[in-house]
mmCIF file of C-alpha atoms in Angstrom:
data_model
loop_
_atom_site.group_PDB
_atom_site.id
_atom_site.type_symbol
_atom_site.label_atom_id
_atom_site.label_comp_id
_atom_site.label_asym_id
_atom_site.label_seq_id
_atom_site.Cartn_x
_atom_site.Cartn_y
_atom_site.Cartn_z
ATOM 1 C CA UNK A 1 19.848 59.958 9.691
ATOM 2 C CA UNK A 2 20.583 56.776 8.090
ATOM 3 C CA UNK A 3 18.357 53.909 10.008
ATOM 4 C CA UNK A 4 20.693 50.896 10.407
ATOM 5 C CA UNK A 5 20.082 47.179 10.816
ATOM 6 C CA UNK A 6 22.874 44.545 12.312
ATOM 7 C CA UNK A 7 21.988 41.138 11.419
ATOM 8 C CA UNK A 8 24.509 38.901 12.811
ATOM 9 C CA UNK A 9 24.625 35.014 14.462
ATOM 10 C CA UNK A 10 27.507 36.376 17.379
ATOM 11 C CA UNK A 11 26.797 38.829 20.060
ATOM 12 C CA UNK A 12 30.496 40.037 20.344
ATOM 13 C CA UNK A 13 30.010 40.831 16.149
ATOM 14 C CA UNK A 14 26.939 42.850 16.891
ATOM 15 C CA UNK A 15 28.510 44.840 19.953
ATOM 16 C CA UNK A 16 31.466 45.963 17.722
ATOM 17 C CA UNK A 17 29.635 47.297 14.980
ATOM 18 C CA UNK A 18 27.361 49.182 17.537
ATOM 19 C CA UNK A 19 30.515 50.653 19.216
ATOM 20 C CA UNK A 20 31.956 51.526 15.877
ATOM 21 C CA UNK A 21 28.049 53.204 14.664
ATOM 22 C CA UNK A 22 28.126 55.019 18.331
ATOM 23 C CA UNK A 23 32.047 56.243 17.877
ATOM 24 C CA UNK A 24 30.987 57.405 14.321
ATOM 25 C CA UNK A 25 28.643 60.628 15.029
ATOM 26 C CA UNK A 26 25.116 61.199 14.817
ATOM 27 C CA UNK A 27 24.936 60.091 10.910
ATOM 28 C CA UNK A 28 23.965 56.531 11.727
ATOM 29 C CA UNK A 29 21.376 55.172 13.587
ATOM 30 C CA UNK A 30 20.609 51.629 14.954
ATOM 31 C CA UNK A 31 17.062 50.584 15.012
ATOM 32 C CA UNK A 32 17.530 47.093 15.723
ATOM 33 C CA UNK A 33 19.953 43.696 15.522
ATOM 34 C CA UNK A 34 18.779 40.039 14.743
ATOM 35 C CA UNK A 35 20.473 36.796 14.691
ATOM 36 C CA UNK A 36 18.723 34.689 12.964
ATOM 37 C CA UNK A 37 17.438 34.758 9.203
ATOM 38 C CA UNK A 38 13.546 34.437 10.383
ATOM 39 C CA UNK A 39 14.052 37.090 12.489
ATOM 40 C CA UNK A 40 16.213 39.602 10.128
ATOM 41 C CA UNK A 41 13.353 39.404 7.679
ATOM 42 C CA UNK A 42 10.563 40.295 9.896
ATOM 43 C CA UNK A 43 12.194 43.105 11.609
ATOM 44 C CA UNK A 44 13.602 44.054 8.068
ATOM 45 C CA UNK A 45 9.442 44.516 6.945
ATOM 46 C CA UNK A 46 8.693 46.184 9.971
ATOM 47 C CA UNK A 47 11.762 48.022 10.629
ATOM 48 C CA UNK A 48 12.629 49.479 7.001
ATOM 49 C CA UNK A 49 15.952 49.759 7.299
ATOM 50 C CA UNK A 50 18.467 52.393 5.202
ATOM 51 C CA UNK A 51 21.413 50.483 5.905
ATOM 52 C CA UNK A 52 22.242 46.814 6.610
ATOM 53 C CA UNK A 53 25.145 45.090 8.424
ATOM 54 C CA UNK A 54 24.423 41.388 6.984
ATOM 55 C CA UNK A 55 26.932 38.626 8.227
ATOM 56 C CA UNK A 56 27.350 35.695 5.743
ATOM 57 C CA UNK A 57 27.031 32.474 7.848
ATOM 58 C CA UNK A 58 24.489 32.644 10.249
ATOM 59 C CA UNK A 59 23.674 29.415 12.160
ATOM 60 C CA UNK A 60 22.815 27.023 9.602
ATOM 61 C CA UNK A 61 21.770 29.929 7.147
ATOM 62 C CA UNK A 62 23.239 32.646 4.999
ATOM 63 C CA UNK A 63 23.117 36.223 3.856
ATOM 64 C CA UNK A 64 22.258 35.562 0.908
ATOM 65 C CA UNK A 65 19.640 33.060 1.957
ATOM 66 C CA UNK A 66 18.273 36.270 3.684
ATOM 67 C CA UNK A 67 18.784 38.525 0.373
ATOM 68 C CA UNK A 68 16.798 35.753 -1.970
ATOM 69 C CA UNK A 69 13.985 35.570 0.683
ATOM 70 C CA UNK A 70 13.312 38.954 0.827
ATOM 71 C CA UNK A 71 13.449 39.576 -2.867
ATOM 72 C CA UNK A 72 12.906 43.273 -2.959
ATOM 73 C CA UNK A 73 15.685 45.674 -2.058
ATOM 74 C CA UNK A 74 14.994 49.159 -0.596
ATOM 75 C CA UNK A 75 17.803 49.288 1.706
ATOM 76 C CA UNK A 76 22.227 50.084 1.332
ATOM 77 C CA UNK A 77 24.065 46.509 2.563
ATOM 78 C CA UNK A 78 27.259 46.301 3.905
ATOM 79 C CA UNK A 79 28.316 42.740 4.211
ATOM 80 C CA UNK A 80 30.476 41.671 7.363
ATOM 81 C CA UNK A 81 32.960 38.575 6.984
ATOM 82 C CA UNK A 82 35.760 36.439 8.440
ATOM 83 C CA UNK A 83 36.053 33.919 5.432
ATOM 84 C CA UNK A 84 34.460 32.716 2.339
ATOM 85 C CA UNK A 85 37.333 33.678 -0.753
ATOM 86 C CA UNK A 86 34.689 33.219 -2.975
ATOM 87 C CA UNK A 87 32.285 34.965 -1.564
ATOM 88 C CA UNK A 88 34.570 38.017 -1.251
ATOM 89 C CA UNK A 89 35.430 37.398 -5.316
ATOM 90 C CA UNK A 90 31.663 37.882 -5.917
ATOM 91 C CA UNK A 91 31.263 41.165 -3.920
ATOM 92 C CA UNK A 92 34.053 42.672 -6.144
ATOM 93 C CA UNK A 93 32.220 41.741 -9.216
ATOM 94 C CA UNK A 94 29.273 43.217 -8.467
ATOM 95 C CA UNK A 95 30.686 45.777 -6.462
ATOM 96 C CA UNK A 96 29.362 45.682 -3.218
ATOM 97 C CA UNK A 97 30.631 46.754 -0.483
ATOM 98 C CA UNK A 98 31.846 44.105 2.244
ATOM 99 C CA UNK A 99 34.131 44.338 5.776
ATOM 100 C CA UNK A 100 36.712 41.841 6.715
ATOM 101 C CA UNK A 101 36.655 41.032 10.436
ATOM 102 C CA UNK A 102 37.133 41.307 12.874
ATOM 103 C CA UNK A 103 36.106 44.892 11.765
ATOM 104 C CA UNK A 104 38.693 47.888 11.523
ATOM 105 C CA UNK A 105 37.879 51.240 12.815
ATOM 106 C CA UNK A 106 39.414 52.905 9.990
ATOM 107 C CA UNK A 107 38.064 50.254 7.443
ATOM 108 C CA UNK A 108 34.339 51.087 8.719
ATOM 109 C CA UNK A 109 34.738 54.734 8.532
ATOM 110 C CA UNK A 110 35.578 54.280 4.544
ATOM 111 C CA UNK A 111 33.018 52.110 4.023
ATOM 112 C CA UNK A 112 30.688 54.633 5.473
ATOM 113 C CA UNK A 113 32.217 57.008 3.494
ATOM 114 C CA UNK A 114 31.479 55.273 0.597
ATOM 115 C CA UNK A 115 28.245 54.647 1.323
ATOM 116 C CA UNK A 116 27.387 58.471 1.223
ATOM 117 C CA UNK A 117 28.305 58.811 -2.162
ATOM 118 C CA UNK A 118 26.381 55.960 -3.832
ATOM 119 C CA UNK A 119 23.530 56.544 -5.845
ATOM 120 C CA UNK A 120 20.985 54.925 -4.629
ATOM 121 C CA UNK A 121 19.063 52.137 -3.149
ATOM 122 C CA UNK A 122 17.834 51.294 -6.155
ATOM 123 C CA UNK A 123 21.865 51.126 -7.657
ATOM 124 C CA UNK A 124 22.228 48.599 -4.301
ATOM 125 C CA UNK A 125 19.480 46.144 -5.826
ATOM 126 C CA UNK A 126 21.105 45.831 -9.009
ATOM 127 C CA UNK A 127 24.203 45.324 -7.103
ATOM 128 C CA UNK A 128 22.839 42.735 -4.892
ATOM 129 C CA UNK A 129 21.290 40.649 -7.611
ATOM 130 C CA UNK A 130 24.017 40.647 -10.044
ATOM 131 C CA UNK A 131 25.806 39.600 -6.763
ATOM 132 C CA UNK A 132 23.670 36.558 -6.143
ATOM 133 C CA UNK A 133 23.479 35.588 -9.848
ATOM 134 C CA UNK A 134 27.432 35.646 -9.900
ATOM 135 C CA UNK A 135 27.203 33.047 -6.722
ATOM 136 C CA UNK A 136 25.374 30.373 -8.737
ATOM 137 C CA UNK A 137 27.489 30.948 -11.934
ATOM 138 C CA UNK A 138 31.028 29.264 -13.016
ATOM 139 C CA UNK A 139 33.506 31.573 -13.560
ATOM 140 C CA UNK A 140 33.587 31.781 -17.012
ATOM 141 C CA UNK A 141 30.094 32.803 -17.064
ATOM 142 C CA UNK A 142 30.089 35.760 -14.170
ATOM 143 C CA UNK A 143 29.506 38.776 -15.067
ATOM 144 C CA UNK A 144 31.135 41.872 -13.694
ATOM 145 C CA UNK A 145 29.908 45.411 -13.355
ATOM 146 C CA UNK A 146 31.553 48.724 -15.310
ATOM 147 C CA UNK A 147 31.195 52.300 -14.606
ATOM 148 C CA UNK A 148 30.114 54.539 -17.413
ATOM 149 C CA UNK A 149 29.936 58.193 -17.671
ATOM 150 C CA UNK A 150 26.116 57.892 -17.570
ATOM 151 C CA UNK A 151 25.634 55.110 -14.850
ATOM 152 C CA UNK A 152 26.639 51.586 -15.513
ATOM 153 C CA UNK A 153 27.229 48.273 -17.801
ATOM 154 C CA UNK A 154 27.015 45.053 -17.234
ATOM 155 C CA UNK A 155 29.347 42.757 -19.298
ATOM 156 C CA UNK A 156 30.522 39.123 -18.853
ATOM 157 C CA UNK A 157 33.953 38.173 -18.103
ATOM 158 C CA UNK A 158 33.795 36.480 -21.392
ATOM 159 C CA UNK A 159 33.622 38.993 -23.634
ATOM 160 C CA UNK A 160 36.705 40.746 -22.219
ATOM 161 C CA UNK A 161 39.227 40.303 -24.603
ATOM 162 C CA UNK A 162 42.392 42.710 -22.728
ATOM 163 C CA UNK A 163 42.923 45.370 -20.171
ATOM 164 C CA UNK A 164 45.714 48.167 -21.002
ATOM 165 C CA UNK A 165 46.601 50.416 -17.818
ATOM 166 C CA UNK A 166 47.094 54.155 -18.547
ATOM 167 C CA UNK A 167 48.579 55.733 -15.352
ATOM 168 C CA UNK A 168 45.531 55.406 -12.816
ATOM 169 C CA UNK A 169 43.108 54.307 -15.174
ATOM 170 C CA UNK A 170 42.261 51.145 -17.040
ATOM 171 C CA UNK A 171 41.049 50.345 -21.227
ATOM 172 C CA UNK A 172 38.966 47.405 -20.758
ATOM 173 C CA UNK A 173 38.603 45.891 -24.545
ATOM 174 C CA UNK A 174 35.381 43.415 -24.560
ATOM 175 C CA UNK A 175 34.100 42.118 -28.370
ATOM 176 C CA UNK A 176 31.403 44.801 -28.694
ATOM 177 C CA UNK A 177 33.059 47.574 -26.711
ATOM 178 C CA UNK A 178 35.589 49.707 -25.054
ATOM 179 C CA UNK A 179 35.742 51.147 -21.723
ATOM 180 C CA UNK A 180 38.286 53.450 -19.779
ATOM 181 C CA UNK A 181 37.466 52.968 -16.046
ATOM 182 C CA UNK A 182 39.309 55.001 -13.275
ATOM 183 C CA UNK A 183 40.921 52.334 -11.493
ATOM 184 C CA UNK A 184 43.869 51.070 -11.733
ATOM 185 C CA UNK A 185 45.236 47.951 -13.922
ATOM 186 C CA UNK A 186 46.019 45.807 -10.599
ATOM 187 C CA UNK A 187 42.560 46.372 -9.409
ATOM 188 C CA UNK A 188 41.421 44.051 -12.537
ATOM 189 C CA UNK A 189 44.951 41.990 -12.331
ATOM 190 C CA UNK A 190 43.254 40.674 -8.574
ATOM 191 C CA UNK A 191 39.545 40.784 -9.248
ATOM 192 C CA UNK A 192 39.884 38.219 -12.862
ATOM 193 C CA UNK A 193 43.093 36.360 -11.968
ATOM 194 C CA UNK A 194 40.999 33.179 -10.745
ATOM 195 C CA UNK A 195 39.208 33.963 -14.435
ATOM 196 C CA UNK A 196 42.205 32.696 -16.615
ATOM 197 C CA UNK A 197 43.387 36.476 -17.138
ATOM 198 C CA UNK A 198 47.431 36.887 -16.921
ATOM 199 C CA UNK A 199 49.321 39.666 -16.381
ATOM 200 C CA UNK A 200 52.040 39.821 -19.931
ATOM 201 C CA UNK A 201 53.466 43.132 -18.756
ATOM 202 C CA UNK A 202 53.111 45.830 -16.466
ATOM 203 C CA UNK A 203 50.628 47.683 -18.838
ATOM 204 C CA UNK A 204 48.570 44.690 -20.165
ATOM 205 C CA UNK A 205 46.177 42.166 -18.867
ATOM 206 C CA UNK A 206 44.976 39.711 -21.654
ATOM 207 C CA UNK A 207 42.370 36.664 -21.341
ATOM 208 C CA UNK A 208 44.071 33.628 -21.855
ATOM 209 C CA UNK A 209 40.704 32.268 -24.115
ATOM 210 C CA UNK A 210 41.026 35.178 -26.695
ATOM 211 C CA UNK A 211 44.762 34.586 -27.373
ATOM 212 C CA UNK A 212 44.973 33.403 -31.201
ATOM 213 C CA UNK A 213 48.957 33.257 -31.632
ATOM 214 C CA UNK A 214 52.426 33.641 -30.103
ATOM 215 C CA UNK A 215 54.942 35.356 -31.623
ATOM 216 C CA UNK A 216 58.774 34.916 -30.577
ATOM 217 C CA UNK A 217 60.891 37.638 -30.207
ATOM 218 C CA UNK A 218 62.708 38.809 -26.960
ATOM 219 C CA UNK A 219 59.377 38.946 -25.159
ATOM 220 C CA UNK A 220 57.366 38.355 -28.383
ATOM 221 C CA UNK A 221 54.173 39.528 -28.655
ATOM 222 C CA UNK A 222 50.249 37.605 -28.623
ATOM 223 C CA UNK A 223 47.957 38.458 -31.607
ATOM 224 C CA UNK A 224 44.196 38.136 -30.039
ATOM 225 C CA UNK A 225 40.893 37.447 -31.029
ATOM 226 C CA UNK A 226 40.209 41.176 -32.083
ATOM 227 C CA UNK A 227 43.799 41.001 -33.869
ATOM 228 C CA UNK A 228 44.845 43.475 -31.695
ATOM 229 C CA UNK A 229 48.757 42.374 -30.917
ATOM 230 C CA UNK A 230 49.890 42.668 -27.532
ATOM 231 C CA UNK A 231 53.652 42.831 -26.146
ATOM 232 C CA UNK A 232 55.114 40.176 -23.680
ATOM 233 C CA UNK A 233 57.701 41.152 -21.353
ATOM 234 C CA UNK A 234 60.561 39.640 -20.921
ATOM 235 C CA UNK A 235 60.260 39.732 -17.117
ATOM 236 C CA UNK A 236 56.748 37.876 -17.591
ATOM 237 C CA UNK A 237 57.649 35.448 -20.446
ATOM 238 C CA UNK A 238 58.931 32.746 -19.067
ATOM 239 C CA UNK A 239 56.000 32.686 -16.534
ATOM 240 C CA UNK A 240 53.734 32.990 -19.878
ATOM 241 C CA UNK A 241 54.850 30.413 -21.756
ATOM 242 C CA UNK A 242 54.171 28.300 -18.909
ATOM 243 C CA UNK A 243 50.078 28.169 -19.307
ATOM 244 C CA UNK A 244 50.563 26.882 -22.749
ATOM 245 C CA UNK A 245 52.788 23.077 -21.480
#
């Protein structure tokens, strides 16, 4: 039984995500709702919550006033939102789990889903403070959070040089390392387009910092800072070319 927390500033917010806990089964549990910071952290000490439904504005506060308040993380956290771009760029980065309202049937089921198959609480805390470290970074400084066969690394957006797609999967080339991740190269096209990354053909995602020369040809082709070359397609020249006026 996973004991479940709502913490949200509007009553009609709260009563969804108890109607969508109740339609769910018997695998969740509510053991209280708050709408107020003060009051989420108290009943969060007393209540010791599994899971938490965290809004991101509440009153004149936010979730992650809440998170840095409480410091210590013991808990799964499913953030609930109607806004906040940037907010929603951090949770990708750090790869926590958030829901877009007003809130889906079939989008809470997955995220419950995926919530059974995490690791641990103690994955969530790294999660949640890479996640409020990203919030008071610029983006050329964020960091962003890569599966490994053996867990996880984090690296910062930075040091990634190029992405190359290989069907479903993606080789992410950083300046110490290389990773194959099993997602797919328009995954990382959305989550580091707002990070100067551009899409030169359907297979390659490069970082505009680490490109070192253009060379013409019918697409041409970039050399980068690991003098790896890259092709440009034709299709995504023109757009390419561009950046560099």
């Amino acid at each position: 039984m996973i004991r479940t927390l709502i913490i949200d500033d509007e009553q009609h917010c709260i009563d969804r995500i108890e109607k969508l806990i109740n339609d769910y089964g018997d695998n969740l549990k509510i053991v209280g709702a708050c709408s107020t910071v003060d009051e989420a952290l108290k009943k969060t000490n007393s209540l010791n919550p599994d899971l938490v439904f965290l809004d991101i504005e509440i009153h004149d506060k936010t979730g992650f006033d809440y998170l840095e308040q409480l410091g210590e993380f013991d808990f799964n956290l499913i953030f609930t939102t109607a806004f906040n771009n940037y907010a929603i760029k951090a949770f990708k980065y750090s790869a926590m789990d958030y829901l877009l309202k007003p809130i889906d049937s079939d989008d809470f089921s997955e995220a419950i889903k995926r919530l059974n198959k995490r690791i641990s609480a103690t994955d969530t805390e790294v999660q949640i403070k890479l996640l409020l470290n990203n919030l008071k970074k610029e983006n050329h400084k964020k960091t962003i959070r890569i599966p490994t066969t053996d867990g996880f690394e984090i690296i910062e957006i930075s040091d990634i040089i190029h992405c190359q797609a290989e069907t479903s999967y993606t080789h992410i080339f950083t300046k110490n390392n290389k990773f194959l991740v099993s997602k797919g190269i328009r995954f990382y096209e959305d989550l580091l387009k707002d990070a100067n990354f551009f899409r030169i053909h359907n297979s390659h995602l490069v970082n505009i910092d680490h490109i070192k020369k253009y060379t013409k040809g019918k697409g041409g082709y970039v050399t980068m800072s690991d003098n790896s070359n890259v092709d440009v397609s034709t299709r995504k020249k023109e757009d390419f070319l561009k950046l560099f006026k």
